[in-house]
PDB file of C-alpha atoms in Angstrom:
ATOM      1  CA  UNK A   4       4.650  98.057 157.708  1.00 53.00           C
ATOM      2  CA  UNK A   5       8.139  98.226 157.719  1.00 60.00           C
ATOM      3  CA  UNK A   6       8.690  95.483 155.756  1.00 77.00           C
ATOM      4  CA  UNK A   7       5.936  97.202 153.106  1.00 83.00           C
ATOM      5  CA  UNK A   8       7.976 100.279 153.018  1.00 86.00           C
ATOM      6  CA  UNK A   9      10.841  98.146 151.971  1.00 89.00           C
ATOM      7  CA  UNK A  10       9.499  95.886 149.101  1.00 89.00           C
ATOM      8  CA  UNK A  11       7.666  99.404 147.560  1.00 93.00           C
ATOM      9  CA  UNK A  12      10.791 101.356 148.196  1.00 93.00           C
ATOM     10  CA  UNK A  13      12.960  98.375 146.200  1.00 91.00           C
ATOM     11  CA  UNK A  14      10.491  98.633 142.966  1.00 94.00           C
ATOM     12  CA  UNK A  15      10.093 102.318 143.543  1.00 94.00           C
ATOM     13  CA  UNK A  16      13.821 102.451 142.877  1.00 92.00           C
ATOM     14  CA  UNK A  17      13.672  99.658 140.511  1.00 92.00           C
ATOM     15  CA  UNK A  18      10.834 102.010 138.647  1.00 94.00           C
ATOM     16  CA  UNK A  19      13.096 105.102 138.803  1.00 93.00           C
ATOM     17  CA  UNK A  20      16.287 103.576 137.064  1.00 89.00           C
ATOM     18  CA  UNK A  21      14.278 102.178 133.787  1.00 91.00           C
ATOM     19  CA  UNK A  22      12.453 105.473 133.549  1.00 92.00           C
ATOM     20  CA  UNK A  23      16.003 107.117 133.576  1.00 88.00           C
ATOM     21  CA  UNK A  24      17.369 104.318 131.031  1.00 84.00           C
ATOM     22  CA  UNK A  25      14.457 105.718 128.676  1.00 86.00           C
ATOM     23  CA  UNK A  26      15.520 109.238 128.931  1.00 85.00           C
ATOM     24  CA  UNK A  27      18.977 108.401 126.924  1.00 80.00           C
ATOM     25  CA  UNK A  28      16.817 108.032 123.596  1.00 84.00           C
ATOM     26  CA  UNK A  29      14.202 110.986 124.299  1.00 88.00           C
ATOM     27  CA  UNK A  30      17.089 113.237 125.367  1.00 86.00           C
ATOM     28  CA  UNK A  31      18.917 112.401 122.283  1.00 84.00           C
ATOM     29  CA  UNK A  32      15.947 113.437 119.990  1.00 87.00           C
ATOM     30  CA  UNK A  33      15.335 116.427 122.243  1.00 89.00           C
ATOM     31  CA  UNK A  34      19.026 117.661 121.706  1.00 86.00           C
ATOM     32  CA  UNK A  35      18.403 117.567 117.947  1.00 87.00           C
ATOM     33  CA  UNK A  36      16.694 120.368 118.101  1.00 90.00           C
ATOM     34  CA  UNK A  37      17.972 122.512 120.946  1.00 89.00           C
ATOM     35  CA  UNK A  38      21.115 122.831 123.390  1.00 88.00           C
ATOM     36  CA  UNK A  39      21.871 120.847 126.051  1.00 88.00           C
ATOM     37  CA  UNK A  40      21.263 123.561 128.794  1.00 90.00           C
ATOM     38  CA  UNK A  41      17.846 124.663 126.990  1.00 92.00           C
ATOM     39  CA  UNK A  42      16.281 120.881 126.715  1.00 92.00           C
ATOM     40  CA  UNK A  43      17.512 120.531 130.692  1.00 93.00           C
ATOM     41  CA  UNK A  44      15.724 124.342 131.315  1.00 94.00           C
ATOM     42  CA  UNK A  45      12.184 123.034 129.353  1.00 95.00           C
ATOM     43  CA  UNK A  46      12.543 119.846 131.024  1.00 94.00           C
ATOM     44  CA  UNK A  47      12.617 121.445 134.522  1.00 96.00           C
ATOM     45  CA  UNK A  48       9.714 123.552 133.340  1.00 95.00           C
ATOM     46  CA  UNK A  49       7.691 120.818 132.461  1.00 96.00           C
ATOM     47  CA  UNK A  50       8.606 119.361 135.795  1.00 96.00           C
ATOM     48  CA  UNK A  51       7.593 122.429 138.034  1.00 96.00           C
ATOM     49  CA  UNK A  52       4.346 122.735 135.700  1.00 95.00           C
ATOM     50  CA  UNK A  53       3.363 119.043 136.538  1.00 93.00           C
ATOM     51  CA  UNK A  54       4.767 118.736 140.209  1.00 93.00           C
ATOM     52  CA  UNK A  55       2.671 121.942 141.090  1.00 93.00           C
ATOM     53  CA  UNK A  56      -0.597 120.603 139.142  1.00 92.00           C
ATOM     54  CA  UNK A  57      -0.351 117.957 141.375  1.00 90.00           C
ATOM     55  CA  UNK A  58       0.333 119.709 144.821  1.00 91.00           C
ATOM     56  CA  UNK A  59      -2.932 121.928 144.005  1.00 92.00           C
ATOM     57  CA  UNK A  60      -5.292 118.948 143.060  1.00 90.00           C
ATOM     58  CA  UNK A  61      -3.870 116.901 146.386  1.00 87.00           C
ATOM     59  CA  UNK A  62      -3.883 120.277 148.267  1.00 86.00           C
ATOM     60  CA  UNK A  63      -0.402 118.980 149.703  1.00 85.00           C
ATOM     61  CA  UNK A  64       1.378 120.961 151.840  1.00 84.00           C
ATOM     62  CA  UNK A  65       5.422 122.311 151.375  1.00 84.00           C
ATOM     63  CA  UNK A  66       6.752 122.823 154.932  1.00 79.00           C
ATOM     64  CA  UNK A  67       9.438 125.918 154.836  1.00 70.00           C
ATOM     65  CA  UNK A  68      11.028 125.387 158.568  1.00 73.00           C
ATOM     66  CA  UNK A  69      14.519 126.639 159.652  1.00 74.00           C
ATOM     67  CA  UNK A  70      16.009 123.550 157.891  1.00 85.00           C
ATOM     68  CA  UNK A  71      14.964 124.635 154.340  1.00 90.00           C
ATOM     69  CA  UNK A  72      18.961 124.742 153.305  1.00 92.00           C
ATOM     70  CA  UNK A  73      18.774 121.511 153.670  1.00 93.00           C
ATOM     71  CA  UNK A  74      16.909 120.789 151.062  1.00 93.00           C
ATOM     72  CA  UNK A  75      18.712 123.371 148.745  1.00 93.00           C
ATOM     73  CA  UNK A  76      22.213 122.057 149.510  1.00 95.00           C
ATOM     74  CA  UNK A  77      20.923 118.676 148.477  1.00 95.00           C
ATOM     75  CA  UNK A  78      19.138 120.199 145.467  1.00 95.00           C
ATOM     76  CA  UNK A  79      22.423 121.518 144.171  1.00 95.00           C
ATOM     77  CA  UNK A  80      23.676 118.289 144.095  1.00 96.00           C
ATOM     78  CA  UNK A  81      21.335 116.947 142.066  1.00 93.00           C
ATOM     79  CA  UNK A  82      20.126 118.532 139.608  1.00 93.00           C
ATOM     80  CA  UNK A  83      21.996 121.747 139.471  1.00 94.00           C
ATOM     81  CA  UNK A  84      26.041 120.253 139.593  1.00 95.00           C
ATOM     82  CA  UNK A  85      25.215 116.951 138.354  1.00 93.00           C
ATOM     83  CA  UNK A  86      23.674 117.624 134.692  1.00 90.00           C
ATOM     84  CA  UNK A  87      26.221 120.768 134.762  1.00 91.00           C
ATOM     85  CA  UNK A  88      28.975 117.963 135.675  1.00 91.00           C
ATOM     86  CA  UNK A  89      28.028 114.956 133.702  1.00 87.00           C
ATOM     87  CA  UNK A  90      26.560 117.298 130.752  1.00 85.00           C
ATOM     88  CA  UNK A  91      30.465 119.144 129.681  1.00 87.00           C
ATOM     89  CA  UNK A  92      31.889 116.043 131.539  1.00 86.00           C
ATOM     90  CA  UNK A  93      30.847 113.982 128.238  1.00 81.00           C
ATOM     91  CA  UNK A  94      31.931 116.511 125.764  1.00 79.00           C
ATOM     92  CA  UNK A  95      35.461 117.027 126.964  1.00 84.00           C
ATOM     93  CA  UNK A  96      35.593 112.913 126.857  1.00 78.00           C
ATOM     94  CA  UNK A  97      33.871 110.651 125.020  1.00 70.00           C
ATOM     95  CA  UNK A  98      30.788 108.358 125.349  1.00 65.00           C
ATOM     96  CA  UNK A  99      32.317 104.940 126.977  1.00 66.00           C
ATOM     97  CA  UNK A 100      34.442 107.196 129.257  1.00 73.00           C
ATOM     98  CA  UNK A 101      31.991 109.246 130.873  1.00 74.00           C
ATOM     99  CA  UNK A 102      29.797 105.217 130.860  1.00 73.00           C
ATOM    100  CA  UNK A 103      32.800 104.363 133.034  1.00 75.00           C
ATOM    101  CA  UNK A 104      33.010 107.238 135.172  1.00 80.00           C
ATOM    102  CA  UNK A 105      29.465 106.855 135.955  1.00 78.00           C
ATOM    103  CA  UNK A 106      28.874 103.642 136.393  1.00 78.00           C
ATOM    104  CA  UNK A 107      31.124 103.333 140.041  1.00 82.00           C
ATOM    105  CA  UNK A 108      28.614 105.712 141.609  1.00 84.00           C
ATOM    106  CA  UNK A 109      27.151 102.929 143.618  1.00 85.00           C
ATOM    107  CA  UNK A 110      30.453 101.898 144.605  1.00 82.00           C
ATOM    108  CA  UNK A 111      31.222 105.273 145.833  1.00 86.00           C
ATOM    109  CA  UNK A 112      28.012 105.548 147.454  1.00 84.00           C
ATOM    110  CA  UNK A 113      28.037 102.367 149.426  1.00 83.00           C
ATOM    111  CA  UNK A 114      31.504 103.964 150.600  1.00 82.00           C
ATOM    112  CA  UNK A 115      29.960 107.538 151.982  1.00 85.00           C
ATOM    113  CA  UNK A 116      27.172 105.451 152.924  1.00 83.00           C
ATOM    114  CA  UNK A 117      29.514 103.735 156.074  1.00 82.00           C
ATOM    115  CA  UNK A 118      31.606 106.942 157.266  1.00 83.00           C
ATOM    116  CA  UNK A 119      27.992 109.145 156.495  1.00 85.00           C
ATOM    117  CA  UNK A 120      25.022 107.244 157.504  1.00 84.00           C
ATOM    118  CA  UNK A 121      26.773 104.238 158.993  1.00 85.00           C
ATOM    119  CA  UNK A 122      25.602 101.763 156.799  1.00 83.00           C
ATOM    120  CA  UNK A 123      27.662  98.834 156.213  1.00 82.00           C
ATOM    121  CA  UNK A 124      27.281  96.613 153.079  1.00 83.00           C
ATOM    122  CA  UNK A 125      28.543  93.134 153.913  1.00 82.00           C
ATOM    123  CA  UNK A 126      31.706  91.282 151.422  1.00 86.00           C
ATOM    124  CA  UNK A 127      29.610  89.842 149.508  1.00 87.00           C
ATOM    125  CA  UNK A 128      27.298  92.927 148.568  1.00 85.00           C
ATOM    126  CA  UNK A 129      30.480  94.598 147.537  1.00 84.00           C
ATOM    127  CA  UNK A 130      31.414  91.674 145.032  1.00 88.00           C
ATOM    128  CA  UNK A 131      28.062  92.118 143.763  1.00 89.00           C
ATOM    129  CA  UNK A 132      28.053  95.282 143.438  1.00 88.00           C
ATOM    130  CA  UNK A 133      31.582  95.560 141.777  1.00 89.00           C
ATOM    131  CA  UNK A 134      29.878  92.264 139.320  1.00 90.00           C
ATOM    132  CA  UNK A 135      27.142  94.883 138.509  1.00 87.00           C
ATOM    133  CA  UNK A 136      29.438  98.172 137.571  1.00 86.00           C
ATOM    134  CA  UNK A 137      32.116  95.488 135.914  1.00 88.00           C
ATOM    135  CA  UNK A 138      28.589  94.431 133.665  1.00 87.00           C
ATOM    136  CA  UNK A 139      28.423  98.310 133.116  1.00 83.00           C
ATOM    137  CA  UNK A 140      32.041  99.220 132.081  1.00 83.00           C
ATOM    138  CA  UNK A 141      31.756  96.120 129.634  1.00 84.00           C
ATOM    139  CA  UNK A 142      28.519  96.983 128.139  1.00 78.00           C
ATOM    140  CA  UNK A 143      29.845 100.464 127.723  1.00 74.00           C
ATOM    141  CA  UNK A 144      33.129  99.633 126.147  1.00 76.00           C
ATOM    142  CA  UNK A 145      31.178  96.986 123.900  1.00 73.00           C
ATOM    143  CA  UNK A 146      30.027  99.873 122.412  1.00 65.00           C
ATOM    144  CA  UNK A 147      32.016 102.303 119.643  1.00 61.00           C
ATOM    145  CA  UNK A 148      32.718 105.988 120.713  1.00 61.00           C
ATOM    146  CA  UNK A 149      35.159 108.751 119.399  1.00 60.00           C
ATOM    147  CA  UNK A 150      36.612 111.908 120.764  1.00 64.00           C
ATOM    148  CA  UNK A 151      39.440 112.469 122.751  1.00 72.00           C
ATOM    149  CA  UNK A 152      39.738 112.245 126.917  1.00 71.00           C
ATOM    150  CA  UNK A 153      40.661 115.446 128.174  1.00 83.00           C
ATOM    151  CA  UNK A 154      41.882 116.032 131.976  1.00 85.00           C
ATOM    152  CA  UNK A 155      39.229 119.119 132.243  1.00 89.00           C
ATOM    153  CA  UNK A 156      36.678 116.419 131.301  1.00 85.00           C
ATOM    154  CA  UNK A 157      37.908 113.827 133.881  1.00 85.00           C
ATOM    155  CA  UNK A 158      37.589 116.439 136.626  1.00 89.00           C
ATOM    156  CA  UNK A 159      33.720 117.297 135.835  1.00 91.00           C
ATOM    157  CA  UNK A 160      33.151 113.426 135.119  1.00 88.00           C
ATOM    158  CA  UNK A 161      34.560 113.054 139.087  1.00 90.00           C
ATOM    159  CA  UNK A 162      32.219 115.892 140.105  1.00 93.00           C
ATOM    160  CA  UNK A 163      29.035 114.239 138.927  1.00 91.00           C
ATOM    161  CA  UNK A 164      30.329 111.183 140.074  1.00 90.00           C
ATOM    162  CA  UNK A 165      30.319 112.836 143.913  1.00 93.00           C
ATOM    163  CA  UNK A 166      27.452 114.921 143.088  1.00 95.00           C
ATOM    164  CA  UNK A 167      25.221 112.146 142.635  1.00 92.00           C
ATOM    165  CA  UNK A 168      26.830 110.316 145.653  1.00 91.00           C
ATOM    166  CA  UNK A 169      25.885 113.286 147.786  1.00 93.00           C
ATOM    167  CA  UNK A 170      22.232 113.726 146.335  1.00 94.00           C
ATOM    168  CA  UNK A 171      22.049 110.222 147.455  1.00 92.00           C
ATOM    169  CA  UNK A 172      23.111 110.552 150.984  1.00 92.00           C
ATOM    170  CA  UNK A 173      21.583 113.649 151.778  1.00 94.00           C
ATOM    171  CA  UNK A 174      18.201 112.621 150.648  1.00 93.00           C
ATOM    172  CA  UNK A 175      18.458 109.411 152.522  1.00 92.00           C
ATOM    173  CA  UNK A 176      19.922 111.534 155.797  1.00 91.00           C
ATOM    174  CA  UNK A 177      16.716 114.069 155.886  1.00 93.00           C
ATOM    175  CA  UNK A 178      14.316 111.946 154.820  1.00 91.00           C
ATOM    176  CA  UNK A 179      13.165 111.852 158.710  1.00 89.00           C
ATOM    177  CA  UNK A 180      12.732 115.715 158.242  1.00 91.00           C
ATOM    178  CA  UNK A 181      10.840 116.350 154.745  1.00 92.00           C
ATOM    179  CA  UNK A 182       8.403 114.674 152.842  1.00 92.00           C
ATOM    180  CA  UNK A 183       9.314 112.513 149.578  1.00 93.00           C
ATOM    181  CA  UNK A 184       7.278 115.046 147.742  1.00 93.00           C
ATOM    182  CA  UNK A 185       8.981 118.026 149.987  1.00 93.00           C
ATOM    183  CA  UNK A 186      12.465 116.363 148.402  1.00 95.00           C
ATOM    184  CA  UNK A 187      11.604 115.831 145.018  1.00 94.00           C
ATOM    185  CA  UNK A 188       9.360 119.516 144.547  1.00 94.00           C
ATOM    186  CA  UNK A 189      12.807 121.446 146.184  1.00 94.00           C
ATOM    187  CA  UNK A 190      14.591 119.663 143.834  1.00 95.00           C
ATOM    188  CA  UNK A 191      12.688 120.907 140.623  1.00 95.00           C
ATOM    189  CA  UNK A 192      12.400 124.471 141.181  1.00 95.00           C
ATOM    190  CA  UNK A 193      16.355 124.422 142.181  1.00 95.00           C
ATOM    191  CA  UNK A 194      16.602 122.919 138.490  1.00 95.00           C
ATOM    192  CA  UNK A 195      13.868 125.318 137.199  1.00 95.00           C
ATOM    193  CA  UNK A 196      15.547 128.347 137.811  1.00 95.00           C
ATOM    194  CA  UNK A 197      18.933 127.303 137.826  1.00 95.00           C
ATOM    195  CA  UNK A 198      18.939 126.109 134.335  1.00 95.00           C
ATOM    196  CA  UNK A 199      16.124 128.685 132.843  1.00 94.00           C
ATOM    197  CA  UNK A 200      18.844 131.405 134.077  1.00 95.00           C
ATOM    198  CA  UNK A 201      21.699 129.650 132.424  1.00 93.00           C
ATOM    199  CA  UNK A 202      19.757 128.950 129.357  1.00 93.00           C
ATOM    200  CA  UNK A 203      19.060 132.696 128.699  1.00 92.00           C
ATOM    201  CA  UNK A 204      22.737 133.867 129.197  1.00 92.00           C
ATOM    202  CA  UNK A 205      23.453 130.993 126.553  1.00 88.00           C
ATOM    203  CA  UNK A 206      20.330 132.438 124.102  1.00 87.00           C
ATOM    204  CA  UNK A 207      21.089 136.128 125.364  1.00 88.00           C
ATOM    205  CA  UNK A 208      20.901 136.914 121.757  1.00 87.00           C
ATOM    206  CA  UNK A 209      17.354 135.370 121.260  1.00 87.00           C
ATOM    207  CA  UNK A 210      15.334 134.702 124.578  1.00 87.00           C
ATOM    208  CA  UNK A 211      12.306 133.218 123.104  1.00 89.00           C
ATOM    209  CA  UNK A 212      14.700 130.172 121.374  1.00 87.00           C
ATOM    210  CA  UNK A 213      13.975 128.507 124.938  1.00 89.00           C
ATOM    211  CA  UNK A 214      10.563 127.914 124.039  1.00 91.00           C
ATOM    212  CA  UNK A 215      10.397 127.850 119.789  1.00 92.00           C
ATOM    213  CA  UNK A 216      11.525 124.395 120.032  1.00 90.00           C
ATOM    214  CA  UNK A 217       8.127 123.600 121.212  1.00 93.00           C
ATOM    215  CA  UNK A 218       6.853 123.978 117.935  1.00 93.00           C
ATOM    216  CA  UNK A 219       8.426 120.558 116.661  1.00 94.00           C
ATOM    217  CA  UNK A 220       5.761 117.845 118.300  1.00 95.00           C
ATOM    218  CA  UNK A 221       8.765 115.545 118.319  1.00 95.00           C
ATOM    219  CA  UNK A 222      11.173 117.830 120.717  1.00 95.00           C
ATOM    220  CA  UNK A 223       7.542 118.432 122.765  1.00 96.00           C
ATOM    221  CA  UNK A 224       6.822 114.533 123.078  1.00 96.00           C
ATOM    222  CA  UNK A 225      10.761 114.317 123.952  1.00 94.00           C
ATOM    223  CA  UNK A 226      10.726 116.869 126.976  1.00 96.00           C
ATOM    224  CA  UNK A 227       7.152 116.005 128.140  1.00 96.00           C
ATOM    225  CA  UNK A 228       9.005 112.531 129.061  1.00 95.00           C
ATOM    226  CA  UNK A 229      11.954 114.391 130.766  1.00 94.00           C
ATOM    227  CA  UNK A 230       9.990 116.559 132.638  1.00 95.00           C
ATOM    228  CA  UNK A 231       6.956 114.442 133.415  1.00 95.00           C
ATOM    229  CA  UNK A 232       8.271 111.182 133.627  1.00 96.00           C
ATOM    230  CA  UNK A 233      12.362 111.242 134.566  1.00 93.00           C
ATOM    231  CA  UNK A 234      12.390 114.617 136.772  1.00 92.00           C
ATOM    232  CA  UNK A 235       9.223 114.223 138.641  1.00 93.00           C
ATOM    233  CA  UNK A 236       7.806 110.654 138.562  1.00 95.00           C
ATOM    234  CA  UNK A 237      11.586 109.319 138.629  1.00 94.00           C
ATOM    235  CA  UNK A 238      12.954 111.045 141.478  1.00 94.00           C
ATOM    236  CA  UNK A 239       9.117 111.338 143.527  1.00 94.00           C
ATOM    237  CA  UNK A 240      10.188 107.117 143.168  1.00 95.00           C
ATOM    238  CA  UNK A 241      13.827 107.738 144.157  1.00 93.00           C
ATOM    239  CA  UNK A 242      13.448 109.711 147.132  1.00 94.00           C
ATOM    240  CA  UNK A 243      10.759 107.488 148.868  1.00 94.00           C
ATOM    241  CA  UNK A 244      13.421 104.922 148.278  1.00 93.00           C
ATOM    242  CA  UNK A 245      16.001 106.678 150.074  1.00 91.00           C
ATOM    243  CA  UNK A 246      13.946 107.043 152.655  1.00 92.00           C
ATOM    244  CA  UNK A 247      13.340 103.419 153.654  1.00 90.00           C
ATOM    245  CA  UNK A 248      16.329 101.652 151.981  1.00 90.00           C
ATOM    246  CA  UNK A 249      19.678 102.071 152.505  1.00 88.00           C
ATOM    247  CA  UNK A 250      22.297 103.926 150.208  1.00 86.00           C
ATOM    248  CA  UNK A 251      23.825 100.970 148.856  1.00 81.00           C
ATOM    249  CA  UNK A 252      20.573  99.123 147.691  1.00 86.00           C
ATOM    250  CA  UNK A 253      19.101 102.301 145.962  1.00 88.00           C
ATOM    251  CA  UNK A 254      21.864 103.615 144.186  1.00 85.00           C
ATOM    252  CA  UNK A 255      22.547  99.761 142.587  1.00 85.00           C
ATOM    253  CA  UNK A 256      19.622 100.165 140.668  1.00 86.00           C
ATOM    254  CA  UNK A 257      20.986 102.916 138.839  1.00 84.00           C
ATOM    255  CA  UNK A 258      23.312 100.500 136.539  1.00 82.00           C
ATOM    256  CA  UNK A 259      19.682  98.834 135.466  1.00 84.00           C
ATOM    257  CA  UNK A 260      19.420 101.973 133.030  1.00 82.00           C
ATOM    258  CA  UNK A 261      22.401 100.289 131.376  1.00 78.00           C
ATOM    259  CA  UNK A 262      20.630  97.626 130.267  1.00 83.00           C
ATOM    260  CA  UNK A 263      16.989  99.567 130.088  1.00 85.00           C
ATOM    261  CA  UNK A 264      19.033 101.760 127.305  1.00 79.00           C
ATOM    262  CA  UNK A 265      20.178  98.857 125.871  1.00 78.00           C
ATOM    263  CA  UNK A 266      17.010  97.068 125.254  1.00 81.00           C
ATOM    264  CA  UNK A 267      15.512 100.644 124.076  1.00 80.00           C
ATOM    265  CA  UNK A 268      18.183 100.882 121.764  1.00 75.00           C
ATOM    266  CA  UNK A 269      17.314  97.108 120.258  1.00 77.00           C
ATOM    267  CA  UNK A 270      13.708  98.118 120.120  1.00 79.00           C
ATOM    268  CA  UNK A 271      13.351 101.302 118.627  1.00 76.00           C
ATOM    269  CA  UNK A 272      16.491 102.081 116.884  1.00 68.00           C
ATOM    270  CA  UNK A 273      16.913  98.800 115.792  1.00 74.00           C
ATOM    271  CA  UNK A 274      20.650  98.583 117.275  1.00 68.00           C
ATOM    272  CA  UNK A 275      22.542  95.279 117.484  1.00 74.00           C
ATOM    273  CA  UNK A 276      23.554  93.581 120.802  1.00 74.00           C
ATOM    274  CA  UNK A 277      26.361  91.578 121.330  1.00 78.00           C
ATOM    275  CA  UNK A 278      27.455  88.688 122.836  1.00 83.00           C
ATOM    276  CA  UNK A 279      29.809  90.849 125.112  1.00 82.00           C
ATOM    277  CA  UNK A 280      26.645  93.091 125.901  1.00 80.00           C
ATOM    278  CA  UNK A 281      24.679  90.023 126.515  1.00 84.00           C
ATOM    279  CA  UNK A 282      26.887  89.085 128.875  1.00 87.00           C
ATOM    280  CA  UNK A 283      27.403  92.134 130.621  1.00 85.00           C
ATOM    281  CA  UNK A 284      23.198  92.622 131.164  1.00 84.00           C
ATOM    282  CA  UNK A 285      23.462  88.942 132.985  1.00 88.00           C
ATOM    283  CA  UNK A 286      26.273  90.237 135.062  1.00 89.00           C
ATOM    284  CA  UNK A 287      24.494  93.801 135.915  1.00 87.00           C
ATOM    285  CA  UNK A 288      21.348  91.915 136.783  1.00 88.00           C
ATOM    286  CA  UNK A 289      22.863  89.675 139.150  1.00 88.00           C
ATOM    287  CA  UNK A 290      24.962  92.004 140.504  1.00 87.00           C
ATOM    288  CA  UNK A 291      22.147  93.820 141.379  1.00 86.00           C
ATOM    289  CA  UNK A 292      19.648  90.896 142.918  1.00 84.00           C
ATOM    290  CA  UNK A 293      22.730  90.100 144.878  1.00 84.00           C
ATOM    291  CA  UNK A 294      22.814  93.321 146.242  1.00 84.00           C
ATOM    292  CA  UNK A 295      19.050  93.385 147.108  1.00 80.00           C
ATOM    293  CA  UNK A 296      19.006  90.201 148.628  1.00 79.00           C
ATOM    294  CA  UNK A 297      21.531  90.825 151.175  1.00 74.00           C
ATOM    295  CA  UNK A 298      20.968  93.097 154.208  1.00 70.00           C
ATOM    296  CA  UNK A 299      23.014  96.276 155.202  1.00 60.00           C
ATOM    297  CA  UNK A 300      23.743  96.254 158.874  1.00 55.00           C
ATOM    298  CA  UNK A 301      22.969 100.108 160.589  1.00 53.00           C
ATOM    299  CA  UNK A 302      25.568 100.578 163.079  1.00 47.00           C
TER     300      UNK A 302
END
């Protein structure tokens, strides 16, 4: 069974990552047409609408126990201070910065992961896994960006970095205690109200612009993906991976949505690749294979 657990948790994770390398285009057609803090608000919306559809028709259970702040501390991680983070992290730098910045979160992670949960990747998982982000920071800086790189911007850029490091390990460390579903539903109302309150003191002026956008089937069809898809089916994926893999094979996956953006990008928007990018999609993807294919030894 264990075993079972393992190979669904490795393409539950896989899943997650190109679902999340999707949400770069719909996010992008969503923020045509509202802020950034209003498309994260109806997103979360969405995601509490369909996450509690789903608890009613599968009459699931939430356990509230002595432990709940728990599962709030690790829901501020992630959503609440990462999207604040990574979201004015980007705007006080540019695009291939912030690509940078984000792209060493497995590296980080398969750090905390040995002084946190005691996991410890062997050598070669962390040439692999430094193959895979290298893939990353080429692909990125293949790529043409403007805007300046402000130190404000560096320091928020760091805090999503760690943000999403400690989403990572704290869902992986009380995964004995709640549910994958338990995890992922905490999450979304944390998100929910977090970013419905912060979206009306940004449209204090005019409430109902949270929902007018709505009216446009394109900004709809945009945040139905967000909400359904990337915050609930995404992270329900992710956090039944953290529970039966260990930090440093789940969070490797997340430099897939590098290349899932890429190929998106080819697709739809009819976007060039490049030999470098090429290049840097063969690295990611054996960076990441190598990583999967080794074992992490629990001390």
């Amino acid at each position: 069974m264990k075993n079972k657990n393992t190979v669904f948790a490795t393409f539950a994770a896989l899943f997650a990552q190109m679902i999340f390398g999707l949400s770069f285009m719909f996010t992008g057609i969503a923020l045509k047409n509202a802020s950034p803090m209003t498309v994260i608000a109806d997103r979360y919306i969405v995601a509490f609408l369909g996450l509690s559809i789903v608890m009613l028709a599968s009459k699931t259970k939430i356990r509230i126990g002595k432990n709940i702040w728990k599962l709030v501390l690790m829901s501020l991680f992630q959503p609440l201070l990462y999207f604040i983070f990574e979201t004015y992290g980007i705007q006080l730098t540019n695009s291939s910065f912030s690509g940078v910045m984000i792209s060493i979160i497995p590296v980080v992670s398969m750090i905390f992961g040995i002084f946190i949960l005691n996991e410890r990747p062997t050598i070669l998982q962390y040439i692999f896994a430094l193959l895979s982000v290298t893939g990353v920071i080429i692909a990125v800086l293949s790529g043409k960006s403007e805007g300046i790189v402000t130190t404000l911007g560096v320091v928020l850029l760091i805090g999503a970095v760690f943000s999403s490091v400690a989403y990572n390990v704290s869902s992986r460390k009380i995964s004995s205690e709640f549910s994958t579903f338990e995890r992922t539903y905490a999450m979304t109302i944390i998100g929910m109200v977090s970013f419905l309150l912060i979206s009306l003191v940004e449209n204090l002026n005019n409430p109902a612009a949270i929902f007018t956008s709505f009216a446009k089937p394109t900004y709809t069809v945009a945040i139905l993906y967000l909400g359904i898809f990337s915050s609930v089916i995404a992270f329900l994926c992710l956090n039944f991976a953290n529970t039966h893999l260990p930090v440093a094979k789940t969070t490797i996956f997340s430099n897939i949505t590098t290349v899932v953006s890429v190929i998106a990008g080819t697709v739809f928007l009819g976007e060039n690749i490049t030999n470098q990018v090429l290049v840097a999609i063969i690295m990611i993807i054996v960076g990441v294979v190598g990583v999967q294919i080794l074992n992490v030894k629990r001390q």
